[in-house]
PDB file of C-alpha atoms and ligand atoms in Angstrom:
ATOM      1  CA  MET A 241       0.000   0.000   0.000  1.00  0.00           C
ATOM      2  CA  MET A 242       2.782   2.382  -0.916  1.00  0.00           C
ATOM      3  CA  GLN A 243       0.609   4.627  -3.039  1.00  0.00           C
ATOM      4  CA  LEU A 244      -2.715   5.977  -1.844  1.00  0.00           C
ATOM      5  CA  THR A 245      -5.773   4.989  -3.858  1.00  0.00           C
ATOM      6  CA  LYS A 246      -8.106   7.564  -5.352  1.00  0.00           C
ATOM      7  CA  GLU A 247     -10.535   6.869  -2.547  1.00  0.00           C
ATOM      8  CA  GLN A 248      -7.895   7.416   0.139  1.00  0.00           C
ATOM      9  CA  LEU A 249      -6.827  10.676  -1.497  1.00  0.00           C
ATOM     10  CA  GLN A 250     -10.455  11.774  -1.566  1.00  0.00           C
ATOM     11  CA  ASN A 251     -10.857  10.844   2.099  1.00  0.00           C
ATOM     12  CA  TYR A 252      -7.850  12.920   3.011  1.00  0.00           C
ATOM     13  CA  GLU A 253      -9.138  15.876   1.071  1.00  0.00           C
ATOM     14  CA  ASP A 254     -12.656  15.645   2.550  1.00  0.00           C
ATOM     15  CA  ASN A 255     -11.806  14.791   6.143  1.00  0.00           C
ATOM     16  CA  GLY A 256      -8.269  16.075   6.608  1.00  0.00           C
ATOM     17  CA  PHE A 257      -6.988  12.620   7.504  1.00  0.00           C
ATOM     18  CA  VAL A 258      -6.758   9.042   6.294  1.00  0.00           C
ATOM     19  CA  LEU A 259      -6.039   5.972   8.411  1.00  0.00           C
ATOM     20  CA  LEU A 260      -3.893   3.203   6.924  1.00  0.00           C
ATOM     21  CA  PRO A 261      -4.381   0.131   9.142  1.00  0.00           C
ATOM     22  CA  GLU A 262      -1.421  -2.111   9.890  1.00  0.00           C
ATOM     23  CA  CYS A 263       1.160  -0.702   7.489  1.00  0.00           C
ATOM     24  CA  PHE A 264       3.979  -2.046   9.631  1.00  0.00           C
ATOM     25  CA  SER A 265       4.224  -5.654  10.806  1.00  0.00           C
ATOM     26  CA  LYS A 266       4.547  -6.821  14.414  1.00  0.00           C
ATOM     27  CA  ALA A 267       8.251  -7.455  13.786  1.00  0.00           C
ATOM     28  CA  GLU A 268       8.760  -3.910  12.499  1.00  0.00           C
ATOM     29  CA  VAL A 269       6.852  -2.400  15.428  1.00  0.00           C
ATOM     30  CA  HIS A 270       8.907  -4.501  17.821  1.00  0.00           C
ATOM     31  CA  ARG A 271      12.120  -3.352  16.145  1.00  0.00           C
ATOM     32  CA  MET A 272      11.096   0.250  16.832  1.00  0.00           C
ATOM     33  CA  ASN A 273       9.761  -0.295  20.349  1.00  0.00           C
ATOM     34  CA  ILE A 274      12.978  -1.851  21.634  1.00  0.00           C
ATOM     35  CA  GLU A 275      14.743   1.458  20.883  1.00  0.00           C
ATOM     36  CA  LEU A 276      12.486   3.450  23.215  1.00  0.00           C
ATOM     37  CA  PRO A 277      13.963   2.816  26.691  1.00  0.00           C
ATOM     38  CA  ILE A 278      17.370   4.144  25.676  1.00  0.00           C
ATOM     39  CA  ILE A 279      15.877   7.104  23.797  1.00  0.00           C
ATOM     40  CA  PHE A 280      13.672   8.026  26.763  1.00  0.00           C
ATOM     41  CA  SER A 281      16.516   7.675  29.262  1.00  0.00           C
ATOM     42  CA  GLU A 282      18.772  10.253  27.630  1.00  0.00           C
ATOM     43  CA  ASP A 283      18.734  13.565  29.515  1.00  0.00           C
ATOM     44  CA  THR A 284      18.693  16.142  26.706  1.00  0.00           C
ATOM     45  CA  PRO A 285      16.823  19.357  25.771  1.00  0.00           C
ATOM     46  CA  LYS A 286      15.136  17.285  23.049  1.00  0.00           C
ATOM     47  CA  ARG A 287      13.238  15.469  25.764  1.00  0.00           C
ATOM     48  CA  VAL A 288      10.067  16.984  27.245  1.00  0.00           C
ATOM     49  CA  LEU A 289       8.764  15.664  30.569  1.00  0.00           C
ATOM     50  CA  GLU A 290       5.225  15.655  31.907  1.00  0.00           C
ATOM     51  CA  GLU A 291       4.306  18.334  34.458  1.00  0.00           C
ATOM     52  CA  GLU A 292       5.398  16.111  37.407  1.00  0.00           C
ATOM     53  CA  GLY A 293       8.931  16.185  36.036  1.00  0.00           C
ATOM     54  CA  LYS A 294       9.494  12.425  35.841  1.00  0.00           C
ATOM     55  CA  THR A 295       7.586  10.820  33.004  1.00  0.00           C
ATOM     56  CA  VAL A 296       8.762  11.318  29.431  1.00  0.00           C
ATOM     57  CA  ARG A 297       6.117  13.141  27.393  1.00  0.00           C
ATOM     58  CA  ALA A 298       7.946  13.592  24.081  1.00  0.00           C
ATOM     59  CA  VAL A 299      11.370  13.330  22.482  1.00  0.00           C
ATOM     60  CA  HIS A 300      12.286  15.344  19.390  1.00  0.00           C
ATOM     61  CA  GLY A 301      14.657  14.868  16.484  1.00  0.00           C
ATOM     62  CA  VAL A 302      15.183  11.176  17.176  1.00  0.00           C
ATOM     63  CA  HIS A 303      15.692  10.422  13.468  1.00  0.00           C
ATOM     64  CA  LYS A 304      19.023  12.245  13.692  1.00  0.00           C
ATOM     65  CA  THR A 305      20.435  10.010  16.397  1.00  0.00           C
ATOM     66  CA  ASP A 306      18.678   6.646  16.159  1.00  0.00           C
ATOM     67  CA  GLU A 307      19.300   4.487  13.103  1.00  0.00           C
ATOM     68  CA  ILE A 308      15.949   2.672  13.174  1.00  0.00           C
ATOM     69  CA  PHE A 309      13.913   5.847  13.456  1.00  0.00           C
ATOM     70  CA  GLN A 310      16.071   7.402  10.782  1.00  0.00           C
ATOM     71  CA  ARG A 311      15.042   4.531   8.536  1.00  0.00           C
ATOM     72  CA  LEU A 312      11.414   4.966   9.528  1.00  0.00           C
ATOM     73  CA  SER A 313      11.567   8.620   8.491  1.00  0.00           C
ATOM     74  CA  ARG A 314      12.725   7.496   5.030  1.00  0.00           C
ATOM     75  CA  HIS A 315      10.387   4.521   4.738  1.00  0.00           C
ATOM     76  CA  PRO A 316       8.464   4.342   1.445  1.00  0.00           C
ATOM     77  CA  GLN A 317       5.273   3.558   3.362  1.00  0.00           C
ATOM     78  CA  LEU A 318       5.379   7.128   4.713  1.00  0.00           C
ATOM     79  CA  VAL A 319       7.405   9.075   2.180  1.00  0.00           C
ATOM     80  CA  LYS A 320       5.508   7.996  -0.935  1.00  0.00           C
ATOM     81  CA  PRO A 321       2.040   8.924   0.343  1.00  0.00           C
ATOM     82  CA  ALA A 322       3.492  12.181   1.724  1.00  0.00           C
ATOM     83  CA  MET A 323       4.889  13.098  -1.719  1.00  0.00           C
ATOM     84  CA  GLN A 324       1.593  12.125  -3.300  1.00  0.00           C
ATOM     85  CA  LEU A 325      -0.446  14.319  -0.952  1.00  0.00           C
ATOM     86  CA  ILE A 326       1.920  17.269  -1.178  1.00  0.00           C
ATOM     87  CA  GLY A 327       2.607  16.985  -4.891  1.00  0.00           C
ATOM     88  CA  SER A 328       6.353  17.522  -4.696  1.00  0.00           C
ATOM     89  CA  LYS A 329       9.450  16.092  -3.100  1.00  0.00           C
ATOM     90  CA  VAL A 330       9.470  16.413   0.670  1.00  0.00           C
ATOM     91  CA  TYR A 331      11.934  16.891   3.492  1.00  0.00           C
ATOM     92  CA  ILE A 332      11.539  16.157   7.186  1.00  0.00           C
ATOM     93  CA  TYR A 333      10.333  19.265   8.976  1.00  0.00           C
ATOM     94  CA  GLN A 334       9.893  17.741  12.410  1.00  0.00           C
ATOM     95  CA  PHE A 335      10.204  14.335  14.047  1.00  0.00           C
ATOM     96  CA  LYS A 336       8.848  13.502  17.482  1.00  0.00           C
ATOM     97  CA  ILE A 337       7.890  10.562  19.629  1.00  0.00           C
ATOM     98  CA  ASN A 338       4.932  11.178  21.930  1.00  0.00           C
ATOM     99  CA  ALA A 339       5.087   8.689  24.763  1.00  0.00           C
ATOM    100  CA  LYS A 340       1.648   9.035  26.495  1.00  0.00           C
ATOM    101  CA  ALA A 341       2.697   6.640  29.234  1.00  0.00           C
ATOM    102  CA  ALA A 342       0.254   4.346  31.032  1.00  0.00           C
ATOM    103  CA  PHE A 343      -1.408   6.087  34.036  1.00  0.00           C
ATOM    104  CA  ARG A 344       0.690   9.238  33.497  1.00  0.00           C
ATOM    105  CA  GLY A 345       0.419  10.560  29.948  1.00  0.00           C
ATOM    106  CA  ASP A 346      -1.197  13.995  30.020  1.00  0.00           C
ATOM    107  CA  ILE A 347      -3.578  15.676  27.565  1.00  0.00           C
ATOM    108  CA  TRP A 348      -2.924  17.546  24.329  1.00  0.00           C
ATOM    109  CA  GLU A 349      -5.301  20.482  24.146  1.00  0.00           C
ATOM    110  CA  TRP A 350      -7.421  21.226  21.068  1.00  0.00           C
ATOM    111  CA  HIS A 351      -5.204  22.825  18.437  1.00  0.00           C
ATOM    112  CA  GLN A 352      -4.100  23.012  14.834  1.00  0.00           C
ATOM    113  CA  ASP A 353      -0.430  22.340  14.062  1.00  0.00           C
ATOM    114  CA  TYR A 354       0.192  24.825  11.293  1.00  0.00           C
ATOM    115  CA  ILE A 355      -0.291  27.934  13.451  1.00  0.00           C
ATOM    116  CA  PHE A 356       2.755  26.937  15.538  1.00  0.00           C
ATOM    117  CA  TRP A 357       4.895  26.516  12.462  1.00  0.00           C
ATOM    118  CA  ARG A 358       3.682  29.703  10.842  1.00  0.00           C
ATOM    119  CA  LYS A 359       4.083  31.903  13.942  1.00  0.00           C
ATOM    120  CA  GLU A 360       7.214  30.333  15.401  1.00  0.00           C
ATOM    121  CA  ASP A 361       9.095  29.191  12.314  1.00  0.00           C
ATOM    122  CA  GLY A 362       7.919  31.476   9.482  1.00  0.00           C
ATOM    123  CA  LEU A 363       6.532  28.610   7.441  1.00  0.00           C
ATOM    124  CA  PRO A 364       4.863  30.224   4.392  1.00  0.00           C
ATOM    125  CA  THR A 365       2.070  27.712   3.649  1.00  0.00           C
ATOM    126  CA  ALA A 366       0.434  24.624   5.129  1.00  0.00           C
ATOM    127  CA  ARG A 367       1.870  22.435   2.385  1.00  0.00           C
ATOM    128  CA  LEU A 368       2.925  19.659   4.717  1.00  0.00           C
ATOM    129  CA  VAL A 369       1.585  16.384   6.036  1.00  0.00           C
ATOM    130  CA  ASN A 370       1.839  14.592   9.374  1.00  0.00           C
ATOM    131  CA  ALA A 371       2.454  10.864   9.399  1.00  0.00           C
ATOM    132  CA  LEU A 372       1.588   9.397  12.794  1.00  0.00           C
ATOM    133  CA  VAL A 373       2.864   5.852  13.339  1.00  0.00           C
ATOM    134  CA  LEU A 374       1.301   3.882  16.190  1.00  0.00           C
ATOM    135  CA  LEU A 375       3.880   2.049  18.290  1.00  0.00           C
ATOM    136  CA  ASP A 376       1.117   0.709  20.576  1.00  0.00           C
ATOM    137  CA  ASP A 377      -2.532  -0.044  19.968  1.00  0.00           C
ATOM    138  CA  MET A 378      -4.593   3.131  20.328  1.00  0.00           C
ATOM    139  CA  ASN A 379      -7.966   2.503  21.914  1.00  0.00           C
ATOM    140  CA  GLU A 380     -10.724   4.292  23.841  1.00  0.00           C
ATOM    141  CA  PHE A 381      -8.780   3.911  27.088  1.00  0.00           C
ATOM    142  CA  ASN A 382      -5.255   5.109  26.509  1.00  0.00           C
ATOM    143  CA  GLY A 383      -5.675   8.734  25.457  1.00  0.00           C
ATOM    144  CA  PRO A 384      -6.476   8.282  21.764  1.00  0.00           C
ATOM    145  CA  LEU A 385      -6.321  11.093  19.233  1.00  0.00           C
ATOM    146  CA  PHE A 386      -9.579  13.020  18.663  1.00  0.00           C
ATOM    147  CA  VAL A 387     -10.041  14.836  15.374  1.00  0.00           C
ATOM    148  CA  ILE A 388     -12.727  17.124  13.971  1.00  0.00           C
ATOM    149  CA  PRO A 389     -13.150  15.715  10.451  1.00  0.00           C
ATOM    150  CA  GLY A 390     -13.207  18.413   7.787  1.00  0.00           C
ATOM    151  CA  SER A 391     -12.026  21.173  10.153  1.00  0.00           C
ATOM    152  CA  HIS A 392      -8.874  21.641   8.043  1.00  0.00           C
ATOM    153  CA  LYS A 393     -11.134  23.433   5.560  1.00  0.00           C
ATOM    154  CA  GLU A 394     -11.352  26.338   8.024  1.00  0.00           C
ATOM    155  CA  GLY A 395      -7.688  27.044   7.277  1.00  0.00           C
ATOM    156  CA  MET A 396      -5.503  28.432  10.042  1.00  0.00           C
ATOM    157  CA  ILE A 397      -7.694  29.801  12.816  1.00  0.00           C
ATOM    158  CA  ASP A 398      -5.736  32.783  14.049  1.00  0.00           C
ATOM    159  CA  VAL A 399      -6.054  32.388  17.821  1.00  0.00           C
ATOM    160  CA  MET A 400      -4.210  34.543  20.331  1.00  0.00           C
ATOM    161  CA  ALA A 401      -1.112  33.066  21.905  1.00  0.00           C
ATOM    162  CA  ARG A 402      -1.348  32.070  25.548  1.00  0.00           C
ATOM    163  CA  ASN A 403       0.851  34.287  27.675  1.00  0.00           C
ATOM    164  CA  THR A 404       3.782  32.003  28.289  1.00  0.00           C
ATOM    165  CA  THR A 405       6.126  34.423  30.020  1.00  0.00           C
ATOM    166  CA  ASN A 406       4.446  34.303  33.419  1.00  0.00           C
ATOM    167  CA  GLN A 407       6.493  34.250  36.588  1.00  0.00           C
ATOM    168  CA  SER A 408       6.244  30.618  37.482  1.00  0.00           C
ATOM    169  CA  GLN A 409       7.647  29.705  34.115  1.00  0.00           C
ATOM    170  CA  ALA A 410      10.465  32.249  34.339  1.00  0.00           C
ATOM    171  CA  LYS A 411      11.401  30.753  37.685  1.00  0.00           C
ATOM    172  CA  THR A 412      11.770  27.246  36.322  1.00  0.00           C
ATOM    173  CA  GLU A 413      13.808  28.596  33.394  1.00  0.00           C
ATOM    174  CA  ARG A 414      12.042  26.650  30.736  1.00  0.00           C
ATOM    175  CA  PRO A 415      12.957  27.678  27.195  1.00  0.00           C
ATOM    176  CA  ALA A 416      10.221  29.684  25.430  1.00  0.00           C
ATOM    177  CA  TRP A 417       9.469  26.926  22.921  1.00  0.00           C
ATOM    178  CA  MET A 418       8.530  24.523  25.715  1.00  0.00           C
ATOM    179  CA  SER A 419       4.968  25.846  25.673  1.00  0.00           C
ATOM    180  CA  ASN A 420       4.575  24.253  22.251  1.00  0.00           C
ATOM    181  CA  PHE A 421       4.742  20.836  23.871  1.00  0.00           C
ATOM    182  CA  THR A 422       3.313  20.978  27.366  1.00  0.00           C
ATOM    183  CA  ALA A 423      -0.235  20.133  28.404  1.00  0.00           C
ATOM    184  CA  LYS A 424      -0.944  23.895  28.253  1.00  0.00           C
ATOM    185  CA  LEU A 425      -0.344  24.732  24.628  1.00  0.00           C
ATOM    186  CA  LYS A 426       0.572  28.180  23.360  1.00  0.00           C
ATOM    187  CA  TYR A 427      -2.009  28.201  20.550  1.00  0.00           C
ATOM    188  CA  SER A 428      -4.960  26.186  21.783  1.00  0.00           C
ATOM    189  CA  LEU A 429      -8.572  26.707  20.697  1.00  0.00           C
ATOM    190  CA  ASN A 430     -11.073  27.882  23.270  1.00  0.00           C
ATOM    191  CA  LYS A 431     -14.106  25.846  24.336  1.00  0.00           C
ATOM    192  CA  GLU A 432     -16.669  27.917  22.412  1.00  0.00           C
ATOM    193  CA  LEU A 433     -14.743  27.558  19.189  1.00  0.00           C
ATOM    194  CA  VAL A 434     -14.318  23.804  19.618  1.00  0.00           C
ATOM    195  CA  ALA A 435     -18.022  23.414  20.463  1.00  0.00           C
ATOM    196  CA  ASP A 436     -18.981  25.298  17.284  1.00  0.00           C
ATOM    197  CA  LEU A 437     -16.613  23.247  15.144  1.00  0.00           C
ATOM    198  CA  VAL A 438     -17.858  19.940  16.581  1.00  0.00           C
ATOM    199  CA  LEU A 439     -21.442  21.033  15.973  1.00  0.00           C
ATOM    200  CA  LYS A 440     -20.534  21.811  12.380  1.00  0.00           C
ATOM    201  CA  TYR A 441     -18.286  18.839  11.580  1.00  0.00           C
ATOM    202  CA  GLY A 442     -18.704  16.180  14.276  1.00  0.00           C
ATOM    203  CA  ILE A 443     -15.915  14.486  16.208  1.00  0.00           C
ATOM    204  CA  PHE A 444     -13.983  11.278  15.566  1.00  0.00           C
ATOM    205  CA  CYS A 445     -11.785   9.096  17.759  1.00  0.00           C
ATOM    206  CA  ILE A 446      -8.818   7.361  16.117  1.00  0.00           C
ATOM    207  CA  LYS A 447      -8.652   3.709  17.160  1.00  0.00           C
ATOM    208  CA  ALA A 448      -6.208   1.368  15.469  1.00  0.00           C
ATOM    209  CA  SER A 449      -3.640  -1.297  16.194  1.00  0.00           C
ATOM    210  CA  ALA A 450       0.104  -0.823  16.514  1.00  0.00           C
ATOM    211  CA  GLY A 451       1.768  -0.472  13.116  1.00  0.00           C
ATOM    212  CA  SER A 452      -1.107   1.549  11.660  1.00  0.00           C
ATOM    213  CA  VAL A 453      -0.422   4.972  10.162  1.00  0.00           C
ATOM    214  CA  LEU A 454      -2.556   8.087  10.316  1.00  0.00           C
ATOM    215  CA  LEU A 455      -1.868  10.775   7.741  1.00  0.00           C
ATOM    216  CA  PHE A 456      -3.336  14.125   8.766  1.00  0.00           C
ATOM    217  CA  ASP A 457      -3.515  17.698   7.570  1.00  0.00           C
ATOM    218  CA  SER A 458      -1.613  20.361   9.526  1.00  0.00           C
ATOM    219  CA  ASN A 459      -4.805  22.435   9.817  1.00  0.00           C
ATOM    220  CA  ILE A 460      -7.097  19.720  11.158  1.00  0.00           C
ATOM    221  CA  VAL A 461      -8.291  20.472  14.699  1.00  0.00           C
ATOM    222  CA  HIS A 462      -7.167  17.689  17.047  1.00  0.00           C
ATOM    223  CA  ALA A 463      -6.555  16.853  20.719  1.00  0.00           C
ATOM    224  CA  SER A 464      -6.112  13.887  23.017  1.00  0.00           C
ATOM    225  CA  PRO A 465      -7.217  13.134  26.594  1.00  0.00           C
ATOM    226  CA  SER A 466      -4.949  11.868  29.334  1.00  0.00           C
ATOM    227  CA  ASN A 467      -3.985   8.233  29.633  1.00  0.00           C
ATOM    228  CA  ILE A 468      -5.374   6.830  32.891  1.00  0.00           C
ATOM    229  CA  SER A 469      -5.263   3.264  31.547  1.00  0.00           C
ATOM    230  CA  PRO A 470      -2.554   0.663  32.197  1.00  0.00           C
ATOM    231  CA  PHE A 471      -1.678   0.736  28.473  1.00  0.00           C
ATOM    232  CA  ASP A 472       1.140   2.848  27.036  1.00  0.00           C
ATOM    233  CA  ARG A 473       0.280   4.823  23.922  1.00  0.00           C
ATOM    234  CA  ALA A 474       3.471   5.773  22.127  1.00  0.00           C
ATOM    235  CA  VAL A 475       3.315   7.297  18.658  1.00  0.00           C
ATOM    236  CA  VAL A 476       5.840   8.728  16.239  1.00  0.00           C
ATOM    237  CA  ILE A 477       4.814  11.865  14.383  1.00  0.00           C
ATOM    238  CA  ILE A 478       6.865  12.754  11.329  1.00  0.00           C
ATOM    239  CA  THR A 479       6.025  15.988   9.546  1.00  0.00           C
ATOM    240  CA  TYR A 480       6.960  16.108   5.878  1.00  0.00           C
ATOM    241  CA  ASN A 481       7.162  19.520   4.251  1.00  0.00           C
ATOM    242  CA  SER A 482       7.311  20.395   0.570  1.00  0.00           C
ATOM    243  CA  ILE A 483      10.811  21.327  -0.570  1.00  0.00           C
ATOM    244  CA  GLU A 484       9.053  24.310  -2.175  1.00  0.00           C
ATOM    245  CA  ASN A 485       7.844  25.593   1.219  1.00  0.00           C
ATOM    246  CA  ILE A 486      11.044  26.535   3.048  1.00  0.00           C
ATOM    247  CA  PRO A 487      10.570  28.662   6.221  1.00  0.00           C
ATOM    248  CA  LEU A 488      11.381  32.380   6.086  1.00  0.00           C
ATOM    249  CA  PRO A 489      13.819  33.946   8.564  1.00  0.00           C
ATOM    250  CA  VAL A 490      12.343  34.690  12.028  1.00  0.00           C
ATOM    251  CA  PRO A 491      13.703  36.733  14.972  1.00  0.00           C
ATOM    252  CA  ASN A 492      14.075  33.877  17.475  1.00  0.00           C
ATOM    253  CA  PRO A 493      14.562  30.649  15.544  1.00  0.00           C
ATOM    254  CA  ARG A 494      13.683  27.474  17.428  1.00  0.00           C
ATOM    255  CA  PRO A 495      16.349  24.771  17.736  1.00  0.00           C
ATOM    256  CA  ASP A 496      17.052  22.461  14.796  1.00  0.00           C
ATOM    257  CA  PHE A 497      15.539  19.495  16.580  1.00  0.00           C
ATOM    258  CA  LEU A 498      12.145  21.259  16.458  1.00  0.00           C
ATOM    259  CA  VAL A 499      12.406  22.721  12.994  1.00  0.00           C
ATOM    260  CA  SER A 500      14.888  20.982  10.782  1.00  0.00           C
ATOM    261  CA  ARG A 501      17.082  23.058   8.491  1.00  0.00           C
ATOM    262  CA  ASP A 502      18.121  20.050   6.482  1.00  0.00           C
ATOM    263  CA  TYR A 503      16.091  20.718   3.345  1.00  0.00           C
ATOM    264  CA  ARG A 504      17.435  17.808   1.327  1.00  0.00           C
ATOM    265  CA  PRO A 505      14.578  15.837  -0.239  1.00  0.00           C
ATOM    266  CA  VAL A 506      13.984  12.431   1.308  1.00  0.00           C
ATOM    267  CA  GLU A 507      14.714   9.513  -1.004  1.00  0.00           C
ATOM    268  CA  PRO A 508      12.560   6.564   0.049  1.00  0.00           C
ATOM    269  CA  LEU A 509      14.412   3.406   1.119  1.00  0.00           C
ATOM    270  CA  SER A 510      13.408  -0.149   0.244  1.00  0.00           C
ATOM    271  CA  GLU A 511      10.273  -1.681   1.777  1.00  0.00           C
ATOM    272  CA  ASP A 512      12.237  -3.926   4.128  1.00  0.00           C
ATOM    273  CA  ALA A 513      14.324  -1.038   5.514  1.00  0.00           C
ATOM    274  CA  LEU A 514      13.272  -1.631   9.121  1.00  0.00           C
ATOM    275  CA  LEU A 515      14.044  -5.336   9.063  1.00  0.00           C
ATOM    276  CA  ILE A 516      17.395  -5.641   7.362  1.00  0.00           C
ATOM    277  CA  GLU A 517      20.565  -5.609   9.439  1.00  0.00           C
ATOM    278  CA  SER A 518      22.303  -2.664   7.884  1.00  0.00           C
ATOM    279  CA  LEU A 519      21.634  -0.179   5.131  1.00  0.00           C
ATOM    280  CA  ALA A 520      25.110  -0.392   3.647  1.00  0.00           C
TER     281      ALA A 520
HETATM  282  C1  LIG B  53       0.006  16.288  18.753  1.00  0.00           C
HETATM  283  O1  LIG B  53      -0.965  16.979  18.573  1.00  0.00           O
HETATM  284  O2  LIG B  53       1.068  16.530  18.148  1.00  0.00           O
HETATM  285  C2  LIG B  53       0.015  15.164  19.705  1.00  0.00           C
HETATM  286  C3  LIG B  53      -1.257  14.504  19.914  1.00  0.00           C
HETATM  287  C4  LIG B  53      -1.084  13.214  20.639  1.00  0.00           C
HETATM  288  O3  LIG B  53       0.024  12.654  20.705  1.00  0.00           O
HETATM  289  O4  LIG B  53      -2.082  12.727  21.133  1.00  0.00           O
HETATM  290 MN1  LIG B  54      -0.686  18.468  16.967  1.00  0.00          MN
END
């Protein structure tokens, strides 16, 4: 299923997302999951913790340091549909693993992705696509992703930024970009707006088994509740951007591990890239 069918393309256009069940085998998912403990244990600015300061919430830029996730980022199963949807060659704009740990994983507020990239990174257009790879089953219990189907058609909803320079934050000396990844997001949508959008478009919960892939538009409104279940819910989110949509200069550029400046187009690897011993 390396190329999307006409129907899948239509789905993506209409709803702002398309789910590709079980793209990766159990063996491939296992190969990725065994990398996680070491990735999560590394104390680095790329790692974001939950509010309690212990549990890993997210790790960024892993494709630069981990060979298996580097291969995933160049896997034809992701890169080919991304090129198809974007209509050009693509490069990797952002790579993150969201851990959503059992009992501890906190919420992601209602938001669109593109507004962060436009306001923080000077990204000219929303000509990018998110590929979310499930490393665990995602079900009704473990903080699944909620989407508002069709809400991408609203375009970027220009909400006001949350004031992130309050005293408590200054005291803990968190970098400014941290508010793009905590449970209190910088550009979240207010309740009234979300209620109106859900009334207009409905709401949908993504449920799928590990190895499935969700492709979604950077303007679709989405969120996820906390994980109070005993089941982990790790996902990888790789954002592919058109090579024709390079960010413009901004006053305070975010670090490379949040917004990659490696604009080289991704050349897809072979289908068995995650299973073979070495790429050489
Ligand atoms: C995101 O919006 O990037 C994360 C959502 C999630 O992991 O549930
Ligand atoms: Mn998001």
